[in-house]
Amino acid sequence: MALAQPRDLEQSLALGRRRHNELCRQKRIFDARSRIIGGDTEAWDLQVRDQKIKEATEKAGHETFAAEMRHNDKITCILEGRERRDKKSLCKAINEFQQRFQRPEMRREFDLSDPLALRKDLPARQSDNDIRNTVSGMQRFMGEDLNFRERKKFQEEQNREWSLQQQREWENARAQHRSAEDLCLKTRLQFDETAKHLQNLESATRKAVCAAVKEFNKSQATESLERKIREKKQEQEDSLAEISNLLRGDLLSENPQQAASSFGPHRVVPDRWKGMTQEQLEQIRLVQKQQVQEKLRLQEEERQRDVDWDRRRVQMARAALLSERQQQRQRRDLRRALDYSNLSLAKEQRVRKKYMEEVCTNQPTKDYFTQFNTRSR
């Protein structure tokens, strides 16, 4: 079995690098999405600019039409609000008229449906100055005199005048409403004509833009065809020159000097770099060992801090436990002293109660009542 030599490994690595670089170059050159070789960037930019101009023109037209629509909607809202205010004022005027001139007590038949008719009814009398209609008898009231027919006729004339006046006000209100409706209809027709005119202008503008775009596209297609013919020829020449330069240059070779950068010896060209040297690898491994040692040192310090904190926590818990036990002993002593004091007070109270019972039993009842009467006097 053959053993792999360092030279064989280096050759295999170099071959792998060349294959990788060749695949990257093919992807960069033959990818239709990323390469721009053979593309007319100026024509693309011109088409993009024309498309943006077209979109800006359409956007301006849409904004103008939207502004006109908002203006028309605002005018419509103003007219509708005015119509609502007119209706509201008309209803308010009708209600005020009814409250002022058409109250129940002003009606012609109110005398027939008056709930106080029995209270206002008077007994028969000969005249308004009847001696029977005294003040204390409460038989004579205002509104039931002998001039009832004249007063009724006057009320009928007054109701007729009020009815005629109400009819005139109704006719005036209807005339104003009809004039407002005619004005609203005329305004809507004017708005429709304006919208139709704007729509015609927009259609004409779109047709003109389409015609201009069509002519421009024709001229661009002709120029693009001629440019493609010239560029195809130039592309073939550039491809032949590029192939010859790649075959003769250092891009596909293993020359390590081609990776040297003009900005300093510590910098390299990424697309020509052939790998790090042994000195650089040794330096990286040394830095990694130092980082491992530093990490171990930090872990040991963290462990020591955890141990210190655990020791402090145990000490604090032990001190808290001792303090709690001391407090419990103090509370127990206080409880014992309190129990002893309560026991002595209870004994003293029993002795006093016994003494009072003996005093009350030995004293006669008569002397007690005599002393009580004497104290009361």
Coordinates of N, CA and C in Angstrom, one line a residue, residues 81-192:
G81 N -74.8 69.1 3.2 CA -74.9 69.7 4.6 C -75.8 70.9 4.6
R82 N -75.8 71.7 3.5 CA -76.7 72.9 3.4 C -78.1 72.4 3.3
E83 N -78.4 71.3 2.6 CA -79.7 70.8 2.4 C -80.2 70.3 3.8
R84 N -79.3 69.6 4.5 CA -79.7 69.1 5.9 C -80.0 70.3 6.8
R85 N -79.2 71.3 6.7 CA -79.4 72.5 7.6 C -80.8 73.2 7.3
D86 N -81.1 73.2 5.9 CA -82.3 73.9 5.5 C -83.5 73.0 6.0
K87 N -83.4 71.7 5.9 CA -84.5 70.8 6.4 C -84.7 71.0 7.9
K88 N -83.5 71.0 8.6 CA -83.6 71.2 10.0 C -84.2 72.5 10.5
S89 N -83.8 73.6 9.8 CA -84.4 74.9 10.1 C -85.9 75.0 9.8
L90 N -86.3 74.3 8.7 CA -87.7 74.3 8.4 C -88.5 73.5 9.4
C91 N -88.0 72.3 9.9 CA -88.7 71.6 10.9 C -88.7 72.4 12.2
K92 N -87.6 73.1 12.5 CA -87.6 73.9 13.7 C -88.6 75.0 13.7
A93 N -88.7 75.7 12.5 CA -89.7 76.7 12.3 C -91.2 76.2 12.5
I94 N -91.4 75.0 11.9 CA -92.8 74.4 12.0 C -93.1 74.1 13.5
N95 N -92.1 73.5 14.2 CA -92.3 73.2 15.6 C -92.6 74.5 16.4
E96 N -91.8 75.6 16.2 CA -92.0 76.8 16.9 C -93.3 77.4 16.6
F97 N -93.8 77.3 15.3 CA -95.1 77.8 14.9 C -96.2 77.1 15.7
Q98 N -96.0 75.7 15.7 CA -97.1 74.9 16.4 C -97.1 75.2 17.9
Q99 N -95.9 75.4 18.5 CA -95.8 75.7 19.9 C -96.4 77.1 20.2
R100 N -96.3 78.0 19.3 CA -96.8 79.4 19.6 C -98.2 79.6 19.2
F101 N -98.6 79.1 18.0 CA -100.0 79.4 17.5 C -100.9 78.2 17.4
Q102 N -100.5 77.0 17.6 CA -101.4 75.9 17.5 C -101.3 75.0 18.8
R103 N -101.4 75.7 19.9 CA -101.5 74.9 21.2 C -102.9 74.4 21.3
P104 N -103.0 73.4 22.2 CA -104.4 72.7 22.3 C -105.4 73.7 22.8
E105 N -105.1 74.6 23.6 CA -106.1 75.6 24.1 C -106.5 76.6 23.1
M106 N -105.8 76.7 22.0 CA -106.2 77.6 20.9 C -107.1 77.0 19.9
R107 N -107.3 75.7 20.0 CA -108.1 75.0 18.9 C -109.6 75.5 19.1
R108 N -110.3 75.3 17.9 CA -111.7 75.7 17.9 C -112.6 74.8 18.7
E109 N -112.3 73.5 18.7 CA -113.1 72.5 19.5 C -112.5 72.2 20.9
F110 N -111.6 73.1 21.4 CA -111.0 72.9 22.7 C -112.1 73.0 23.8
D111 N -113.1 73.8 23.6 CA -114.1 73.9 24.6 C -114.9 72.6 24.8
L112 N -115.0 71.8 23.7 CA -115.7 70.6 23.7 C -114.9 69.5 24.4
S113 N -113.6 69.5 24.3 CA -112.7 68.5 24.9 C -111.9 69.0 26.0
D114 N -112.4 70.1 26.6 CA -111.6 70.7 27.8 C -111.9 69.7 29.0
P115 N -110.8 69.2 29.6 CA -111.0 68.4 30.8 C -111.5 69.1 32.0
L116 N -111.4 70.4 32.0 CA -111.9 71.2 33.2 C -113.3 71.9 32.8
A117 N -114.0 71.3 31.9 CA -115.3 71.9 31.5 C -116.3 71.9 32.6
L118 N -116.3 70.8 33.4 CA -117.3 70.7 34.5 C -117.0 71.7 35.6
R119 N -115.7 71.9 35.8 CA -115.3 72.9 36.8 C -115.7 74.3 36.4
K120 N -115.6 74.6 35.1 CA -115.9 75.9 34.6 C -117.4 76.1 34.3
D121 N -118.2 75.1 34.4 CA -119.6 75.2 34.1 C -120.3 76.0 35.2
L122 N -121.2 76.9 34.8 CA -121.9 77.8 35.7 C -123.4 77.5 35.7
P123 N -124.1 77.8 36.7 CA -125.5 77.6 36.7 C -126.2 78.6 35.8
A124 N -127.4 78.4 35.5 CA -128.2 79.3 34.6 C -128.3 80.7 35.4
R125 N -128.2 81.7 34.6 CA -128.3 83.1 35.1 C -129.0 84.0 34.1
Q126 N -129.4 85.1 34.6 CA -130.1 86.0 33.7 C -129.1 87.0 33.0
S127 N -128.1 87.4 33.7 CA -127.2 88.3 33.2 C -125.8 88.2 33.9
D128 N -124.9 88.9 33.4 CA -123.6 88.8 34.1 C -123.6 89.5 35.4
N129 N -124.5 90.4 35.7 CA -124.6 91.1 37.0 C -125.6 90.5 37.9
D130 N -125.9 89.2 37.8 CA -126.9 88.5 38.6 C -126.4 88.6 40.1
I131 N -127.4 88.9 40.9 CA -127.0 89.1 42.3 C -126.7 87.7 43.0
R132 N -127.1 86.7 42.3 CA -126.9 85.3 42.9 C -125.4 84.9 42.7
N133 N -124.8 85.5 41.7 CA -123.4 85.2 41.4 C -122.4 86.0 42.4
T134 N -122.5 85.6 43.6 CA -121.6 86.4 44.6 C -120.2 85.9 44.5
V135 N -119.4 86.6 45.2 CA -117.9 86.2 45.2 C -117.7 84.9 45.9
S136 N -118.4 84.7 47.0 CA -118.2 83.5 47.8 C -118.9 82.3 47.1
G137 N -119.8 82.5 46.2 CA -120.4 81.4 45.6 C -119.6 80.8 44.5
M138 N -118.6 81.5 43.9 CA -117.7 81.0 42.9 C -118.5 80.4 41.7
Q139 N -119.5 81.3 41.2 CA -120.3 80.9 40.1 C -120.0 81.7 38.9
R140 N -119.1 82.6 38.9 CA -118.9 83.5 37.8 C -117.3 83.4 37.5
F141 N -117.0 83.0 36.3 CA -115.6 82.9 35.9 C -115.4 83.5 34.6
M142 N -114.1 83.8 34.3 CA -113.8 84.5 33.0 C -114.0 83.5 31.9
G143 N -114.6 84.0 30.8 CA -114.7 83.2 29.6 C -116.1 82.7 29.4
E144 N -117.0 82.8 30.3 CA -118.4 82.3 30.2 C -119.4 83.4 30.4
D145 N -119.2 84.4 29.6 CA -120.1 85.6 29.7 C -121.2 85.4 28.6
L146 N -122.0 86.5 28.4 CA -123.1 86.4 27.4 C -122.6 86.7 26.0
N147 N -121.4 87.2 25.9 CA -120.8 87.4 24.6 C -120.1 86.2 24.0
F148 N -120.7 85.1 24.3 CA -120.1 83.8 23.8 C -120.0 83.7 22.3
R149 N -121.1 84.1 21.6 CA -121.2 83.9 20.2 C -120.2 84.8 19.5
E150 N -120.1 86.1 19.9 CA -119.1 87.0 19.3 C -117.7 86.5 19.5
R151 N -117.5 86.1 20.8 CA -116.1 85.6 21.0 C -115.8 84.4 20.2
K152 N -116.8 83.5 20.1 CA -116.5 82.3 19.3 C -116.3 82.6 17.8
K153 N -117.0 83.6 17.3 CA -116.8 84.1 15.9 C -115.4 84.7 15.7
F154 N -115.0 85.5 16.7 CA -113.7 86.1 16.7 C -112.6 85.0 16.7
Q155 N -112.8 83.9 17.5 CA -111.8 82.8 17.5 C -111.8 82.1 16.2
E156 N -113.0 81.9 15.6 CA -113.0 81.3 14.3 C -112.2 82.1 13.2
E157 N -112.5 83.4 13.2 CA -111.7 84.3 12.3 C -110.2 84.2 12.5
Q158 N -109.9 84.2 13.8 CA -108.5 84.1 14.2 C -107.9 82.8 13.7
N159 N -108.6 81.7 13.9 CA -108.0 80.4 13.4 C -107.9 80.3 11.9
R160 N -108.9 81.0 11.2 CA -108.8 81.0 9.8 C -107.6 81.8 9.3
E161 N -107.3 82.9 10.0 CA -106.1 83.7 9.6 C -104.9 82.9 9.9
W162 N -104.8 82.2 11.0 CA -103.7 81.4 11.3 C -103.5 80.3 10.3
S163 N -104.6 79.7 9.8 CA -104.5 78.6 8.8 C -103.9 79.1 7.5
L164 N -104.5 80.3 7.1 CA -104.0 80.9 5.9 C -102.5 81.3 6.0
Q165 N -102.1 81.8 7.1 CA -100.7 82.2 7.3 C -99.8 80.9 7.2
Q166 N -100.3 79.8 7.9 CA -99.5 78.6 7.8 C -99.4 78.0 6.4
Q167 N -100.5 78.1 5.6 CA -100.5 77.7 4.2 C -99.4 78.5 3.4
R168 N -99.4 79.8 3.7 CA -98.4 80.6 3.0 C -97.0 80.2 3.3
E169 N -96.8 80.0 4.6 CA -95.4 79.6 5.0 C -95.0 78.2 4.5
W170 N -96.0 77.3 4.4 CA -95.7 76.0 3.8 C -95.4 76.2 2.3
E171 N -96.1 77.0 1.6 CA -95.8 77.2 0.2 C -94.5 77.9 0.0
N172 N -94.1 78.8 0.8 CA -92.8 79.4 0.7 C -91.7 78.4 1.0
A173 N -91.9 77.6 2.0 CA -90.9 76.5 2.3 C -90.7 75.5 1.2
R174 N -91.9 75.2 0.6 CA -91.8 74.2 -0.6 C -91.1 74.9 -1.8
A175 N -91.3 76.1 -2.0 CA -90.7 76.8 -3.1 C -89.2 76.9 -2.9
Q176 N -88.7 77.2 -1.7 CA -87.3 77.2 -1.3 C -86.7 75.8 -1.5
H177 N -87.4 74.8 -1.1 CA -86.9 73.4 -1.2 C -86.8 73.0 -2.7
R178 N -87.8 73.4 -3.5 CA -87.7 73.1 -5.0 C -86.5 73.8 -5.6
S179 N -86.3 75.1 -5.2 CA -85.1 75.8 -5.8 C -83.8 75.2 -5.3
A180 N -83.7 74.7 -4.1 CA -82.5 74.1 -3.6 C -82.3 72.8 -4.4
E181 N -83.3 72.0 -4.7 CA -83.2 70.8 -5.4 C -82.7 71.1 -6.9
D182 N -83.3 72.1 -7.5 CA -82.9 72.5 -8.8 C -81.4 72.9 -8.9
L183 N -81.0 73.7 -7.9 CA -79.6 74.1 -7.8 C -78.6 72.8 -7.6
C184 N -79.1 71.9 -6.8 CA -78.3 70.7 -6.6 C -78.2 69.9 -7.9
L185 N -79.3 69.8 -8.6 CA -79.3 69.0 -9.9 C -78.4 69.7 -10.9
K186 N -78.4 71.0 -11.0 CA -77.6 71.7 -11.9 C -76.1 71.5 -11.6
T187 N -75.8 71.6 -10.3 CA -74.4 71.4 -9.9 C -73.9 70.0 -10.2
R188 N -74.8 69.0 -10.0 CA -74.4 67.6 -10.3 C -74.1 67.4 -11.8
L189 N -75.0 68.0 -12.6 CA -74.8 67.9 -14.0 C -73.5 68.6 -14.5
Q190 N -73.2 69.7 -13.9 CA -72.0 70.4 -14.2 C -70.8 69.5 -13.8
F191 N -70.9 68.9 -12.6 CA -69.8 68.0 -12.2 C -69.6 66.8 -13.2
D192 N -70.7 66.3 -13.6 CA -70.7 65.1 -14.6 C -70.0 65.6 -15.9

